[in-house]
mmCIF file of C-alpha atoms in Angstrom:
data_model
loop_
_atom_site.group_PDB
_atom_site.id
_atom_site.type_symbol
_atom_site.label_atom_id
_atom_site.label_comp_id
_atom_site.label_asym_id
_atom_site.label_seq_id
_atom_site.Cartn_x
_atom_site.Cartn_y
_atom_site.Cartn_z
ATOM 1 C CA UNK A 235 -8.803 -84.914 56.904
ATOM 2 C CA UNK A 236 -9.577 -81.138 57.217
ATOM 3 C CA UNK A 237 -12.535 -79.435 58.682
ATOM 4 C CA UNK A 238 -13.786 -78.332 54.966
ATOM 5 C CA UNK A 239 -13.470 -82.052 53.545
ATOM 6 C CA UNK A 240 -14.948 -83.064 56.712
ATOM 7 C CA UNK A 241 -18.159 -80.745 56.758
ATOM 8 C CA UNK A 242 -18.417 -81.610 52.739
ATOM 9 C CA UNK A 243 -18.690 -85.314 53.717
ATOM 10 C CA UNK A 244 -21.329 -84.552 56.115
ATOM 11 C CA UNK A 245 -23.595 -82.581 54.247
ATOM 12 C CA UNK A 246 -24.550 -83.223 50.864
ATOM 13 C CA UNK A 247 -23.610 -80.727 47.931
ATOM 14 C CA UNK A 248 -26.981 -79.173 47.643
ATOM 15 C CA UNK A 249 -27.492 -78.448 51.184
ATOM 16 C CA UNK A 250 -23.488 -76.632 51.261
ATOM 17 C CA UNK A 251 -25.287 -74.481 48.667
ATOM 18 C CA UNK A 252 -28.510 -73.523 50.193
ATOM 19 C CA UNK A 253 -26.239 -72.399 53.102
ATOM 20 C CA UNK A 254 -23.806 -70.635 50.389
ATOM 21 C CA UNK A 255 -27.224 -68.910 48.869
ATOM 22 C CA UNK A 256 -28.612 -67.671 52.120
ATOM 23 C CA UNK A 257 -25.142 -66.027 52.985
ATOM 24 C CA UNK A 258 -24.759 -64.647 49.707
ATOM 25 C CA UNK A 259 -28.463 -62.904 49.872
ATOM 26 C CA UNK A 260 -27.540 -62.099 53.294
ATOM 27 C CA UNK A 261 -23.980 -59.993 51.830
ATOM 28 C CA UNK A 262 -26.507 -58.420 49.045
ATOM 29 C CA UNK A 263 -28.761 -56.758 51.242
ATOM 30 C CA UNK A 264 -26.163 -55.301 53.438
ATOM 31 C CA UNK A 265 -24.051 -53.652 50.715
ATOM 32 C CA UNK A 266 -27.439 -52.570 49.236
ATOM 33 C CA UNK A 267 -28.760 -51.217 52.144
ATOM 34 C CA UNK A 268 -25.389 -49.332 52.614
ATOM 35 C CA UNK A 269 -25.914 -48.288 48.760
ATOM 36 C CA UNK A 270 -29.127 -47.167 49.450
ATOM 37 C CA UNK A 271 -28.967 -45.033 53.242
ATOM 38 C CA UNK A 272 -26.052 -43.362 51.560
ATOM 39 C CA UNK A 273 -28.008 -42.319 48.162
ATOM 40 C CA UNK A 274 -31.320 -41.428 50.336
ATOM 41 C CA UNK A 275 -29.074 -39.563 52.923
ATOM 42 C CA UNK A 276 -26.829 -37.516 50.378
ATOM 43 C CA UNK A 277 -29.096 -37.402 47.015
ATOM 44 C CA UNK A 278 -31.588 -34.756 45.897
ATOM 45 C CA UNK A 279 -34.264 -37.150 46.745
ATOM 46 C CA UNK A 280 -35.578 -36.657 49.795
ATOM 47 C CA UNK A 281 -34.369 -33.510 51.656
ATOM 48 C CA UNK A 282 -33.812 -31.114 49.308
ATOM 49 C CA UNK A 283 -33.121 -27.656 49.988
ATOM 50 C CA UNK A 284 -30.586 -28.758 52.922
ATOM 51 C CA UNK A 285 -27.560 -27.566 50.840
ATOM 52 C CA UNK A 286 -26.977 -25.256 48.070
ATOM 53 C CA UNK A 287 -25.573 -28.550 45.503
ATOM 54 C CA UNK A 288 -28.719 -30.018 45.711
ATOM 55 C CA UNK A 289 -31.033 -26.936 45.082
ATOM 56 C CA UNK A 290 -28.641 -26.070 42.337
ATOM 57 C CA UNK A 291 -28.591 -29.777 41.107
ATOM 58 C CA UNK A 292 -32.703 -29.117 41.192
ATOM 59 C CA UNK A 293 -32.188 -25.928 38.856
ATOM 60 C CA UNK A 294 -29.538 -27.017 36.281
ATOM 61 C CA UNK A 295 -31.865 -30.160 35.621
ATOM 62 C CA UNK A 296 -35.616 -27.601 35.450
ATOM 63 C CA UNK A 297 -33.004 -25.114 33.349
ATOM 64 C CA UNK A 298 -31.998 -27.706 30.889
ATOM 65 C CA UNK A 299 -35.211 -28.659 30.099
ATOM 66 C CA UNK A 300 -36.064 -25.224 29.471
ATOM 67 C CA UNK A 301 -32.781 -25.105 27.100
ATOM 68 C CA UNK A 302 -34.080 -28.349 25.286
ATOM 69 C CA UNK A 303 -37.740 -26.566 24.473
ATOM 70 C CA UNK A 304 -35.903 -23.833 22.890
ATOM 71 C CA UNK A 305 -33.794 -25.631 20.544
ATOM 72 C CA UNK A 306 -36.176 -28.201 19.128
ATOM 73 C CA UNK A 307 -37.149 -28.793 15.555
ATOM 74 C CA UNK A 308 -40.200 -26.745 15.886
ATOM 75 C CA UNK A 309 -40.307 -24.962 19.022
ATOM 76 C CA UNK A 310 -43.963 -24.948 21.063
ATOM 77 C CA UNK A 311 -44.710 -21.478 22.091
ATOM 78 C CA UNK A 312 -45.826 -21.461 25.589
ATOM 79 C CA UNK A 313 -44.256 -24.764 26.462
ATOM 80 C CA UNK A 314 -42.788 -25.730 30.279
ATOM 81 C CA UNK A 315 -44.932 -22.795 32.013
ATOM 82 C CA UNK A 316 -45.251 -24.743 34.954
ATOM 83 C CA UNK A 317 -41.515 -26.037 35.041
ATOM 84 C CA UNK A 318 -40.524 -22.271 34.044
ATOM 85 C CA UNK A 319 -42.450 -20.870 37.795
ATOM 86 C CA UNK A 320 -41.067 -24.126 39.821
ATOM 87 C CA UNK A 321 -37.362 -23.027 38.248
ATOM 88 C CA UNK A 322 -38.266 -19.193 39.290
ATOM 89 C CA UNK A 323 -39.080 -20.372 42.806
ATOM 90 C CA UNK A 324 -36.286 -22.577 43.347
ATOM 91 C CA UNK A 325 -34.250 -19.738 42.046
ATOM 92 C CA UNK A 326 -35.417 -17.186 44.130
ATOM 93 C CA UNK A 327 -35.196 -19.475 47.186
ATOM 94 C CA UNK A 328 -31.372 -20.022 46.213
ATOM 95 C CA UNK A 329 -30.801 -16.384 45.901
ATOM 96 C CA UNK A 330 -32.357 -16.313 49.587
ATOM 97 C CA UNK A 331 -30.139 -18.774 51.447
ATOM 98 C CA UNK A 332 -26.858 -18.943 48.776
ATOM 99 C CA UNK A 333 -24.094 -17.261 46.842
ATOM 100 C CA UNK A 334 -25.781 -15.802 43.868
ATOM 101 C CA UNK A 335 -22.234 -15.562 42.666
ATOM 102 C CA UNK A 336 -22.653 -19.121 41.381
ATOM 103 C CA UNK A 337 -21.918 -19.277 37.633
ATOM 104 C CA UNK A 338 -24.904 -22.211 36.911
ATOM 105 C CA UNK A 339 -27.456 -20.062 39.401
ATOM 106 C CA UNK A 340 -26.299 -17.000 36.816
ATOM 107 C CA UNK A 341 -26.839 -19.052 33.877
ATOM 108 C CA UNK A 342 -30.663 -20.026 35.256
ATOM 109 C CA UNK A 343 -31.358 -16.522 34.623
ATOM 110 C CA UNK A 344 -29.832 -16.389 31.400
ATOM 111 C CA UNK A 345 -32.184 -19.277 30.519
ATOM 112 C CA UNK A 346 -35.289 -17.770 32.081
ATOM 113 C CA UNK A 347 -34.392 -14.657 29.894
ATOM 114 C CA UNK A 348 -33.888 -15.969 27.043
ATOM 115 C CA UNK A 349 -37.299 -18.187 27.367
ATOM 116 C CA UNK A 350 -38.894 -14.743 28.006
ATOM 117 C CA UNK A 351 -37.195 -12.931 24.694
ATOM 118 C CA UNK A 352 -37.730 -15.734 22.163
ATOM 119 C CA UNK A 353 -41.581 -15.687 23.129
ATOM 120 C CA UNK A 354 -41.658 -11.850 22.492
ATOM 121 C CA UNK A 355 -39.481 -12.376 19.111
ATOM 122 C CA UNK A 356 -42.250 -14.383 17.965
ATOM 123 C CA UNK A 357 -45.242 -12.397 19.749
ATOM 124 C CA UNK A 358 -46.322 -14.651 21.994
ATOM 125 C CA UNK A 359 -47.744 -13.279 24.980
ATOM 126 C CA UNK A 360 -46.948 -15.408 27.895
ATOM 127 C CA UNK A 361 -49.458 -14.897 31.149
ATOM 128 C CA UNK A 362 -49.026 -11.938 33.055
ATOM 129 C CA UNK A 363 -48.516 -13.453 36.362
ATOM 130 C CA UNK A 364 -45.445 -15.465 34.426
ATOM 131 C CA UNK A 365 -43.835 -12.418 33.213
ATOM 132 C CA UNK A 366 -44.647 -10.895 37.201
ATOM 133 C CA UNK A 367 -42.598 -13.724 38.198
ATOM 134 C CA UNK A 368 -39.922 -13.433 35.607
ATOM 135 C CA UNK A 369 -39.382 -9.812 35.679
ATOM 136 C CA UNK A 370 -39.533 -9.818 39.533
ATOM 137 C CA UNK A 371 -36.583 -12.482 39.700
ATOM 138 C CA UNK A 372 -34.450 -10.699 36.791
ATOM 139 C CA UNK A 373 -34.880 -6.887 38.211
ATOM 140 C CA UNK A 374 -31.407 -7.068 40.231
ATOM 141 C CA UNK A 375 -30.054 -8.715 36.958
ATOM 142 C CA UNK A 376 -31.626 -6.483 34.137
ATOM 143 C CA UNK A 377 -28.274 -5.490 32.023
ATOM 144 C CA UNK A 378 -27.491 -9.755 32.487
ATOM 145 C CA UNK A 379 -27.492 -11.165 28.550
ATOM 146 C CA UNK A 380 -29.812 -14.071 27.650
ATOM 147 C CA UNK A 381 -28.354 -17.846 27.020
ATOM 148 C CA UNK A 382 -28.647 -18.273 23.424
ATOM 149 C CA UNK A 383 -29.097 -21.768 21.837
ATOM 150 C CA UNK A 384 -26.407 -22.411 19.153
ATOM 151 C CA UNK A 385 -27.312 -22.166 15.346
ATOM 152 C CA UNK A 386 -25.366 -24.905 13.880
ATOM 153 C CA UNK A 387 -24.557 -25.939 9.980
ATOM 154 C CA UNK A 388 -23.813 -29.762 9.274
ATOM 155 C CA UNK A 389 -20.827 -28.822 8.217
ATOM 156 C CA UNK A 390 -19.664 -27.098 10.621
ATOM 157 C CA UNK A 391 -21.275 -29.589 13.160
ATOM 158 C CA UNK A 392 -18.182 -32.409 12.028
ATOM 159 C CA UNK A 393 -15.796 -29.234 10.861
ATOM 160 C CA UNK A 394 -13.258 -31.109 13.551
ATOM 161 C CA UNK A 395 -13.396 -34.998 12.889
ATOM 162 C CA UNK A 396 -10.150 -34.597 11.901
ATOM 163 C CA UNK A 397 -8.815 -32.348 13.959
ATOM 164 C CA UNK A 398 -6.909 -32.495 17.129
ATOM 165 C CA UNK A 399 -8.675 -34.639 20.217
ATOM 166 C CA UNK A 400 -9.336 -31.379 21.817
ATOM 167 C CA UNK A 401 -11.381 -29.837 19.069
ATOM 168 C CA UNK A 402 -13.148 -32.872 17.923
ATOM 169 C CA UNK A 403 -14.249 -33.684 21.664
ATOM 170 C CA UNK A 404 -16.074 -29.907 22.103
ATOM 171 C CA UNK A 405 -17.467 -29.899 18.888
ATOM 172 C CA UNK A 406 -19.163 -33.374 19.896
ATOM 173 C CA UNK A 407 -22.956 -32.267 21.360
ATOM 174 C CA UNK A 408 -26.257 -33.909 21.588
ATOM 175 C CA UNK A 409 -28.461 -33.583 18.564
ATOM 176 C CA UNK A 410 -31.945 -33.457 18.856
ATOM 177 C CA UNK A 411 -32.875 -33.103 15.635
ATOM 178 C CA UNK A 412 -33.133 -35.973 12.766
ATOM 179 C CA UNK A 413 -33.479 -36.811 9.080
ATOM 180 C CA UNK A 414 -32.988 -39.408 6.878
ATOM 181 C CA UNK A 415 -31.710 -42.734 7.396
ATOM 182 C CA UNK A 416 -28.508 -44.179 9.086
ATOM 183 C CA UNK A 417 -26.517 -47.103 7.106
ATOM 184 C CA UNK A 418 -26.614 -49.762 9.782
ATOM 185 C CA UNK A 419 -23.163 -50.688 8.451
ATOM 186 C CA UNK A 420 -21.630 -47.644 9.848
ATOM 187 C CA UNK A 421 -23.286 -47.983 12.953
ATOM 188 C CA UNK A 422 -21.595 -51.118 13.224
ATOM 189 C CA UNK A 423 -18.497 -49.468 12.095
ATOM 190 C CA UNK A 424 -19.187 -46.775 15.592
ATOM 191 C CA UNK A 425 -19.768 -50.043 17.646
ATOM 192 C CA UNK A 426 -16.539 -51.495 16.436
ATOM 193 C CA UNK A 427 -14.443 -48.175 17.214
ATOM 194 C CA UNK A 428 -16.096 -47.916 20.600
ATOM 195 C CA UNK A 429 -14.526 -51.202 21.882
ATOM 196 C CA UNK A 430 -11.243 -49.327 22.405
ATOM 197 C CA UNK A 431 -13.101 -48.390 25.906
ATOM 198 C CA UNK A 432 -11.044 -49.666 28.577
ATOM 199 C CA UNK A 433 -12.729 -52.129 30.759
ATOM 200 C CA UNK A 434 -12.177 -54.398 33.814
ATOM 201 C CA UNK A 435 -9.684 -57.002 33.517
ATOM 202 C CA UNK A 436 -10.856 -56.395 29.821
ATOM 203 C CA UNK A 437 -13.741 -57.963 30.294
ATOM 204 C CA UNK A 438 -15.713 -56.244 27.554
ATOM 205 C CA UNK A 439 -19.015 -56.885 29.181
ATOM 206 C CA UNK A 440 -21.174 -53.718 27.493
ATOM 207 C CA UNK A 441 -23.275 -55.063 24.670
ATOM 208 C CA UNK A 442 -25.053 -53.029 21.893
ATOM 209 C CA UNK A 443 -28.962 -53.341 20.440
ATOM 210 C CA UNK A 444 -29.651 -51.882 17.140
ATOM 211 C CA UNK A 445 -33.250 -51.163 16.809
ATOM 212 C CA UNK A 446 -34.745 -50.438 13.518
ATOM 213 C CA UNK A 447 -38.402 -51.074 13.202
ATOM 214 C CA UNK A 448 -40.118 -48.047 13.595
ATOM 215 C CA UNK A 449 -42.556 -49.693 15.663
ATOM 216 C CA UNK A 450 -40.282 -50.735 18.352
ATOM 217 C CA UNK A 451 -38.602 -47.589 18.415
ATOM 218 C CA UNK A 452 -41.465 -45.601 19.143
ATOM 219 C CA UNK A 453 -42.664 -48.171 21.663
ATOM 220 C CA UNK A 454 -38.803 -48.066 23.153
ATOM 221 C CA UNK A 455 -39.098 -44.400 23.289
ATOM 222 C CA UNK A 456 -42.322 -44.046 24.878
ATOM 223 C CA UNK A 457 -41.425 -45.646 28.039
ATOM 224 C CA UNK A 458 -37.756 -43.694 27.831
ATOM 225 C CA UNK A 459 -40.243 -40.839 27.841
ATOM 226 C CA UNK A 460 -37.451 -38.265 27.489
ATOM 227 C CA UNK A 461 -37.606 -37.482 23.798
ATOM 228 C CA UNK A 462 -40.542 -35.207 23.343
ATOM 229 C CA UNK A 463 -40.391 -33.086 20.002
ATOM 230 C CA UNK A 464 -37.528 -35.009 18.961
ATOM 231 C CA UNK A 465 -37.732 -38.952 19.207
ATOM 232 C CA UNK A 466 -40.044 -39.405 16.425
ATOM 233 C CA UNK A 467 -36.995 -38.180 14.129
ATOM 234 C CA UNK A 468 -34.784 -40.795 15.262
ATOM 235 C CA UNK A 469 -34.185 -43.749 12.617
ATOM 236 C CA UNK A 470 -32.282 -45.878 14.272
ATOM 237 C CA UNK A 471 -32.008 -46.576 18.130
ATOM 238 C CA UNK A 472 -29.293 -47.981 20.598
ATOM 239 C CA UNK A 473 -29.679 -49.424 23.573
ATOM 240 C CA UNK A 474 -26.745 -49.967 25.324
ATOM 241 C CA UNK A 475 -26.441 -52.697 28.163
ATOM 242 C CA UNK A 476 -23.701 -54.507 30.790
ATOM 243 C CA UNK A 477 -23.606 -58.425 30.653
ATOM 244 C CA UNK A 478 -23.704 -59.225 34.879
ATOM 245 C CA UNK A 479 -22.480 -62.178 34.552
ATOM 246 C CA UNK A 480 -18.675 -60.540 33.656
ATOM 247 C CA UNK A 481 -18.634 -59.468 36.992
ATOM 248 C CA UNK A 482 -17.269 -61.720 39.661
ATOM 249 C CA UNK A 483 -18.591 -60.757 43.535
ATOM 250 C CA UNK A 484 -20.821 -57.885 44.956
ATOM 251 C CA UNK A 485 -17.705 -56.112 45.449
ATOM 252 C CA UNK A 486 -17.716 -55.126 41.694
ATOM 253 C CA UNK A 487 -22.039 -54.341 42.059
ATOM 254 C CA UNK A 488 -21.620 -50.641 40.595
ATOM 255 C CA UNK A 489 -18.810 -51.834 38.057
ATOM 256 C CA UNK A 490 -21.425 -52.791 35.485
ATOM 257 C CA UNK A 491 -22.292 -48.946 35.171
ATOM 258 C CA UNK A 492 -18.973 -47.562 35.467
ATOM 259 C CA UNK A 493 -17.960 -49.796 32.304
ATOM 260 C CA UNK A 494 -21.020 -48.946 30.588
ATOM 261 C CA UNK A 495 -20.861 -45.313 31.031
ATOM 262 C CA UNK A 496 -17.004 -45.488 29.563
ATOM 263 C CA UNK A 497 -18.573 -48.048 26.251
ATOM 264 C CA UNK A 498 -21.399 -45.073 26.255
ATOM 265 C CA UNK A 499 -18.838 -42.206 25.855
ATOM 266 C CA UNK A 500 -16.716 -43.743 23.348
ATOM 267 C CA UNK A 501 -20.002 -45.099 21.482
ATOM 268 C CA UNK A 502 -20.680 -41.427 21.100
ATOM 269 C CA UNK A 503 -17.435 -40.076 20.041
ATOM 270 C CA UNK A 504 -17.428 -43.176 17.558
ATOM 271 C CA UNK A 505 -20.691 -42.063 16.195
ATOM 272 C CA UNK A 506 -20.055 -38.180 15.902
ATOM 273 C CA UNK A 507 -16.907 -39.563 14.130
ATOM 274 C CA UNK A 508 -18.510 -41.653 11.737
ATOM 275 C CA UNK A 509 -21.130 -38.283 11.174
ATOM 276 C CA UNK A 510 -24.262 -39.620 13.014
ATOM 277 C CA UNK A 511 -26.167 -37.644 14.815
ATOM 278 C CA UNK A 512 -26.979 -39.026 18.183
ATOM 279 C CA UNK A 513 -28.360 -38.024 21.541
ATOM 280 C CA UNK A 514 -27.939 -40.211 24.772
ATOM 281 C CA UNK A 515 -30.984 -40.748 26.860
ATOM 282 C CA UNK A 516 -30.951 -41.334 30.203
ATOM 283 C CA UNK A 517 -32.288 -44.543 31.897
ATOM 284 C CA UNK A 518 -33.641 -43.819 35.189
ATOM 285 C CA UNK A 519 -36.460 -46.217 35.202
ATOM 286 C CA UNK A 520 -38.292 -47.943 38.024
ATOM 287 C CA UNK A 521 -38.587 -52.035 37.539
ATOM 288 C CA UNK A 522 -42.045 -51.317 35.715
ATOM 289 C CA UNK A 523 -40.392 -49.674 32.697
ATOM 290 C CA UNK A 524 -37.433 -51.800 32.883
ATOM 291 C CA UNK A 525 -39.343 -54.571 32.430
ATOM 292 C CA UNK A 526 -41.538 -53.459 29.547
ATOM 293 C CA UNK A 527 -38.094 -52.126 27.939
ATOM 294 C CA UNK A 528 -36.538 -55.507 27.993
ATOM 295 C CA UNK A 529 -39.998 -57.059 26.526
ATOM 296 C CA UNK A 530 -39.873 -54.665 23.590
ATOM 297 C CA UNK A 531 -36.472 -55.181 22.746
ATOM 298 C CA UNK A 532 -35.744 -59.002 23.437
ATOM 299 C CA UNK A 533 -33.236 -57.539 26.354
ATOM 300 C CA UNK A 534 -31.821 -60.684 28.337
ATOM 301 C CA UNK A 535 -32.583 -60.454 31.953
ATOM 302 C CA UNK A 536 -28.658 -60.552 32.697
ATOM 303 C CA UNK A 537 -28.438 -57.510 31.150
ATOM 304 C CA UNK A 538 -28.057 -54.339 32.750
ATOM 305 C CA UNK A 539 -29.782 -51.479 30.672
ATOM 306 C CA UNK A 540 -27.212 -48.491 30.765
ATOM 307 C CA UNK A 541 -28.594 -45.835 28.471
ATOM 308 C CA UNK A 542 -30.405 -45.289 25.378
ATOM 309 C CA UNK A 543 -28.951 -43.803 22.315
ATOM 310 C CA UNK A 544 -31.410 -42.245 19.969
ATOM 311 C CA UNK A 545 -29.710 -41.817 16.230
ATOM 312 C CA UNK A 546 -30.393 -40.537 12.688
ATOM 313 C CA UNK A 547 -29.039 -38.343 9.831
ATOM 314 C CA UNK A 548 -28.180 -34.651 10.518
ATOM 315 C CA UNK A 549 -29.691 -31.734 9.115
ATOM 316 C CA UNK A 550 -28.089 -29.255 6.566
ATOM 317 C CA UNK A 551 -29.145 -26.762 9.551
ATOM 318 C CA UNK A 552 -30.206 -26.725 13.004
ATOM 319 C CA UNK A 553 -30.046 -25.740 16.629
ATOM 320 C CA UNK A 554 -27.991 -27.355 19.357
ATOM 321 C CA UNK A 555 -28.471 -26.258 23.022
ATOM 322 C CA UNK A 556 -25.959 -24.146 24.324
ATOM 323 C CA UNK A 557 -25.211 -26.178 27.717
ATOM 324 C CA UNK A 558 -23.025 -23.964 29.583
#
């Protein structure tokens, strides 16, 4: 007899499997705590300003923010002041310790101008210690041309669907901008299309929610809480999760989003294809709004939530942001 038939006739089954459990939960938390010492060391989390990718991470997220105010449906005059002055300082402080060469630290102050010349096109006089600020940071730039959000036609939005892979891929962008209603039968048509995503081992372990109560979705998109001036439009709403249980050791523990993130991309070609407009929203959520998410929604708890996918019919016009 062997040492493992041995030890399994000593000890009953259950107690083999506590001792399993409390090595397994042992494994977990040292590839998490790897996961995590890594993300705290290297992310733009905790020290921020120690190198110039994460200040500039830091201004290409304040900048497209700014970029999303001034392509909504009905633009707020005066919106993001305070996220306009933190993305002056953090751009002055990268001018001060970085190469102002950088082509996304350039496009910052294309943003900032622009923000600064749509408010005068529709005389709307911004405070004078903003336009200080403003001026100030753009007076070694003043012959630099404004970002410009992109005026965009439905038809000319899917003018490539049938084009070459090329064209139809840059002519896909986020729409933030809704009307009418989406046939849930095409949807399903997008969701079928998508599962040409390559997967592990084909697994095929990302799973779809269609939400169409207009109830839910607003309660969905409240705890998102990245849709301002545009998630009320939405009609229909994904939410796009990962089955865990596909996944076979803690080796494969950041698999789940890898194959969600490839579902997610094809989901969205698949739905630009099919002529719905769409915009992905992000799901970086602490375990309080994860929680409430999967409440709302019915979400089983083996279910990774990947992303959020707000969706409805596209306008005859409207603006798309330029996202250099």
């Amino acid at each position: 007899m062997n040492i493992k038939s041995t030890i399994k006739t000593i000890f009953p089954l259950f107690v083999l499997n506590r001792i399993r459990l409390y090595r397994y939960r042992k494994l977990c938390k040292s590839c998490y705590k790897y996961d995590a010492i890594r993300f705290s060391k290297y992310s733009n989390s905790y020290t921020r300003w120690d190198n110039p990718e994460k200040l500039i991470g830091q201004i290409i997220a304040e900048y497209h923010v700014i970029e999303k105010g001034l392509a909504m449906p009905n633009m707020r005059l005066g919106f993001g002041k305070e996220l306009i002055n933190d993305l002056i300082l953090h751009c002055n402080l990268y001018a001060y310790k970085f190469d102002i060469q950088k082509e996304q630290f350039i496009y910052a102050l294309r943003v900032i101008k622009e923000y600064k010349l749509e408010h005068e096109k529709q005389n709307y006089r911004l405070e004078e210690s903003l336009l200080k600020s403003i001026d100030n940071l753009l007076s070694n730039n003043i012959l630099l041309s404004p970002s410009k959000q992109i005026i965009m036609t439905k038809k000319n939005y899917f003018k490539f669907n049938k084009s070459s892979f090329k064209d139809f891929s840059n002519s896909r962008k986020s729409l933030r901008n809704f009307t009418g209603i989406v046939d849930l039968d095409i949807i399903k048509k997008a969701i079928a299309l998508a599962q040409n995503a390559p997967s592990a081992c084909n697994r095929q372990p990302s799973r779809v929610y269609v939400v169409q109560e207009k109830d839910r979705i607003e309660k969905a998109l409240k705890v998102q809480s990245g849709n301002r001036g545009f998630g009320h439009l939405a009609n229909k709403l994904i939410i796009l999760t990962v089955e865990s249980g596909a996944f076979l050791g803690l080796h494969e523990r950041n698999d789940l989003f890898v194959n969600g993130g490839i579902y997610a991309m094809n989901l969205l070609y698949a739905l630009h294809y099919y002529q719905i407009g769409a915009c992905p929203l992000n799901w970086a959520k602490m375990p309080e709004q994860d929680l409430e998410l999967r409440k709302i929604c019915n979400i089983l708890p083996s279910e990774a939530i990947i992303m959020l996918i707000a969706c409805g019919g596209v306008p005859d016009k409207f603006k798309l942001v330029a996202s250099h």
